[in-house]
Backbone as ProteinMPNN parsed JSONL, in Angstrom:
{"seq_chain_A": "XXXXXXXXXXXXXXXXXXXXXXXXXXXXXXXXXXXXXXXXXXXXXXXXXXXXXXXXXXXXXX", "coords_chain_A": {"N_chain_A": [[58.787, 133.473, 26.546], [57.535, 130.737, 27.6], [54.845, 129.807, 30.459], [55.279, 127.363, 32.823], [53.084, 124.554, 33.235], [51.236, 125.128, 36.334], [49.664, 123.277, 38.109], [49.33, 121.128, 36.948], [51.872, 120.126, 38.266], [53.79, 118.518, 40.284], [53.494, 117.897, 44.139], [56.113, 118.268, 44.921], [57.441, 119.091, 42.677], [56.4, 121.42, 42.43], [57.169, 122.926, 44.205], [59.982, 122.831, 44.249], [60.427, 124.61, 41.933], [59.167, 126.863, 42.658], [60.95, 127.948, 44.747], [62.913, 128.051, 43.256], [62.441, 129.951, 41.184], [61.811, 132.958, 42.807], [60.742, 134.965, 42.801], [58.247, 134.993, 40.866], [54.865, 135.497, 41.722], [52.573, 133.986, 40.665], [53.304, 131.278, 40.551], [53.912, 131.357, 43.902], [51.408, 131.052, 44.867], [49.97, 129.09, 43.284], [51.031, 127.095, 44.181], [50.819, 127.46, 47.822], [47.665, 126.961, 47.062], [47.803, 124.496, 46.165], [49.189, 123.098, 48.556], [47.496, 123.723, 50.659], [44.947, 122.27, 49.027], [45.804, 119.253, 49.499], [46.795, 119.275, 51.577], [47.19, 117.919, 54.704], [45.35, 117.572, 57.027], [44.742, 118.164, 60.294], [42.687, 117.248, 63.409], [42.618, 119.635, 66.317], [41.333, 119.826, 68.42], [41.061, 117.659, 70.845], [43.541, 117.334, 71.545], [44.474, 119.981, 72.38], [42.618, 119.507, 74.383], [43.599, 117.506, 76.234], [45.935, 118.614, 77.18], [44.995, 120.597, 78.876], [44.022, 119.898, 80.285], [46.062, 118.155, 81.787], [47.773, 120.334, 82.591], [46.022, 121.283, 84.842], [45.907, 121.266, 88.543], [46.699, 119.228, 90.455], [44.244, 117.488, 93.123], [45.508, 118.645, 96.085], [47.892, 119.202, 95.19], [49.818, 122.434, 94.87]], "CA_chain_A": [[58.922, 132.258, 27.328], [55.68, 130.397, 28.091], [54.805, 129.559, 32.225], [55.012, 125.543, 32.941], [51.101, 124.199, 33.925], [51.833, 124.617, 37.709], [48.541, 122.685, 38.731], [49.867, 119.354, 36.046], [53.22, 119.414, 38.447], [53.978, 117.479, 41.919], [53.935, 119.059, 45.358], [57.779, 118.799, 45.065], [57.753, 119.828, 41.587], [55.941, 122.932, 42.465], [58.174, 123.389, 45.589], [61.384, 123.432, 44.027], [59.982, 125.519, 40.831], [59.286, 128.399, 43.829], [62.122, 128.203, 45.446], [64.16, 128.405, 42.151], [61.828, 131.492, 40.732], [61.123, 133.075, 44.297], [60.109, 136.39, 42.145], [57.273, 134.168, 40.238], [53.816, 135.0, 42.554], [51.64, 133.041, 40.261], [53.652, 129.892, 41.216], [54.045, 130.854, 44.691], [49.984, 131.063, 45.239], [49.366, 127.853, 43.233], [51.452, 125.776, 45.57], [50.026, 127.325, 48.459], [46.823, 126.408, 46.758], [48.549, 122.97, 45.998], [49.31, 122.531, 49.912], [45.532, 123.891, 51.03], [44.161, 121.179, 48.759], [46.475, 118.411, 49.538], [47.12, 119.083, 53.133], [46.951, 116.7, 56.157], [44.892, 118.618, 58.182], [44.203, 117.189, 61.272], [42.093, 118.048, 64.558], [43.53, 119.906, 67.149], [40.739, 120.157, 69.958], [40.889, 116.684, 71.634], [45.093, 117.96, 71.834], [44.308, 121.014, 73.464], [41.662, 119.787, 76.36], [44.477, 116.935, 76.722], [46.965, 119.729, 77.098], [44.64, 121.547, 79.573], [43.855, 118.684, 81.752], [47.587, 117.664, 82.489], [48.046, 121.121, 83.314], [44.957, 121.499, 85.76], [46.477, 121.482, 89.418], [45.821, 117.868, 91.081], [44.057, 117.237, 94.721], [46.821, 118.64, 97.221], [48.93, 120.217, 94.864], [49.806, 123.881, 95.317]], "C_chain_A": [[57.568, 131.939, 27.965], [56.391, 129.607, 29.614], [54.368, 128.553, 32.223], [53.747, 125.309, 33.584], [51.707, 123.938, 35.433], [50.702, 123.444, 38.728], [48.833, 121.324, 37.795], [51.551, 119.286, 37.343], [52.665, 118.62, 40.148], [53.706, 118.641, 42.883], [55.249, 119.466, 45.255], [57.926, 119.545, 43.841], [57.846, 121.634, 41.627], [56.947, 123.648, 43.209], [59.747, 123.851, 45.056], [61.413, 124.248, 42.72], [60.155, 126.812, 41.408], [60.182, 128.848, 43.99], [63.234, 128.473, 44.449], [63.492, 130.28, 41.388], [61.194, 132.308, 41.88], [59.803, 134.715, 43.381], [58.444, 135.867, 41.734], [56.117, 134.072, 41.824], [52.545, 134.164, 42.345], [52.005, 131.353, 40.974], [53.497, 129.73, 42.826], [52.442, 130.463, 45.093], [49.467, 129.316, 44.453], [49.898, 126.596, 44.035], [51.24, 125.709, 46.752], [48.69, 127.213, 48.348], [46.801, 124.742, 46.899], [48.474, 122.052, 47.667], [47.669, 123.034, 50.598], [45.317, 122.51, 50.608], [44.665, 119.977, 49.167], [47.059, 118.465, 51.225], [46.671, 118.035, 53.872], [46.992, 117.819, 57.048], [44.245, 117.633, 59.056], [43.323, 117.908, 62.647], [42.534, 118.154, 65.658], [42.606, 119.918, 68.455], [41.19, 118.891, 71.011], [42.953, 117.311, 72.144], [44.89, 118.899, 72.656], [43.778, 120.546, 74.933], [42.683, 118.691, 76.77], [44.979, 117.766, 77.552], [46.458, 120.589, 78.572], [43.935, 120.955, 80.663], [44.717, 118.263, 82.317], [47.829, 118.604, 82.994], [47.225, 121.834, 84.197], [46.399, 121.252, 87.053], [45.537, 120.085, 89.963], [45.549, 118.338, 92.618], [45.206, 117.347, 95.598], [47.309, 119.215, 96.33], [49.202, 121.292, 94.967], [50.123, 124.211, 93.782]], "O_chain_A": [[56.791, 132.64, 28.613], [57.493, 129.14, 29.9], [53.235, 128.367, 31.778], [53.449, 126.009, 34.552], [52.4, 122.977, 35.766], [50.997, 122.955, 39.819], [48.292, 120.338, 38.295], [52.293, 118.319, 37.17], [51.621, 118.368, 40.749], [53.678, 119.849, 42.651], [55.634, 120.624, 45.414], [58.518, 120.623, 43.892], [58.595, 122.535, 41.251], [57.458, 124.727, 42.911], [60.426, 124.835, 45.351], [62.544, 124.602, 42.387], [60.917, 127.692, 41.005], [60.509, 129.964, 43.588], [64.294, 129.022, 44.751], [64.08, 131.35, 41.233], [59.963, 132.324, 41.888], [58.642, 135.111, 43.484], [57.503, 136.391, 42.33], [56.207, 133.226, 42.714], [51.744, 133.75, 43.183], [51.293, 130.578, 41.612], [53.145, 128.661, 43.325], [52.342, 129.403, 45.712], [48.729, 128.53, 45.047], [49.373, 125.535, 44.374], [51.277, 124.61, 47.305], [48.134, 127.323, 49.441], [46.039, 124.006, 47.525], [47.992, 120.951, 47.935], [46.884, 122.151, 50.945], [45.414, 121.587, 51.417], [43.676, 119.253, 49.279], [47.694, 117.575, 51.791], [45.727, 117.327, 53.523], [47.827, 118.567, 57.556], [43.518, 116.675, 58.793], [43.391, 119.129, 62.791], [42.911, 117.149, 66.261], [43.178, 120.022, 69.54], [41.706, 119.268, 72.063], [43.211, 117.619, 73.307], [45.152, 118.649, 73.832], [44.138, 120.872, 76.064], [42.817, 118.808, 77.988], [44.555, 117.763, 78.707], [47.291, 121.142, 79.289], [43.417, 121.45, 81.664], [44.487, 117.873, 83.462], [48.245, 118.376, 84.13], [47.554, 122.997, 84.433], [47.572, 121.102, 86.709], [44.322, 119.889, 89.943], [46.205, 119.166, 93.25], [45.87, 116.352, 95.89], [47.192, 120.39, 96.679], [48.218, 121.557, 95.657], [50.255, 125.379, 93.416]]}, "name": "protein", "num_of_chains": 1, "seq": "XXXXXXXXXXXXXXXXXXXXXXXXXXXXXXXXXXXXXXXXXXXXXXXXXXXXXXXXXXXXXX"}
């Protein structure tokens, strides 16, 4: 039995390929390859110093 081109399928393709062959670690590594390359990576600093300025302690507060 020959192994389907996992880098020719979809994100979903790949996704529910995994999840049907969980055994299969070639597949699972090319779809977390798949999601690496294809991610929505976004930037988290300006979130954090938000995050760490609301929770500063205002003038008068205890």
């Amino acid at each position: 039995m020959s192994k389907p081109n996992f880098h020719a399928m979809s994100q979903k393709e790949l996704h529910d390929y995994v999840l049907a062959h969980r055994e299969d670690q070639e597949a699972f590594y090319a779809y977390v390859d798949k999601l690496h390359v294809e991610g929505n990576w976004i930037e988290m600093p300006p979130f954090i110093e938000r995050v760490r300025s609301s929770s500063e302690p205002q003038d008068g507060a205890v």
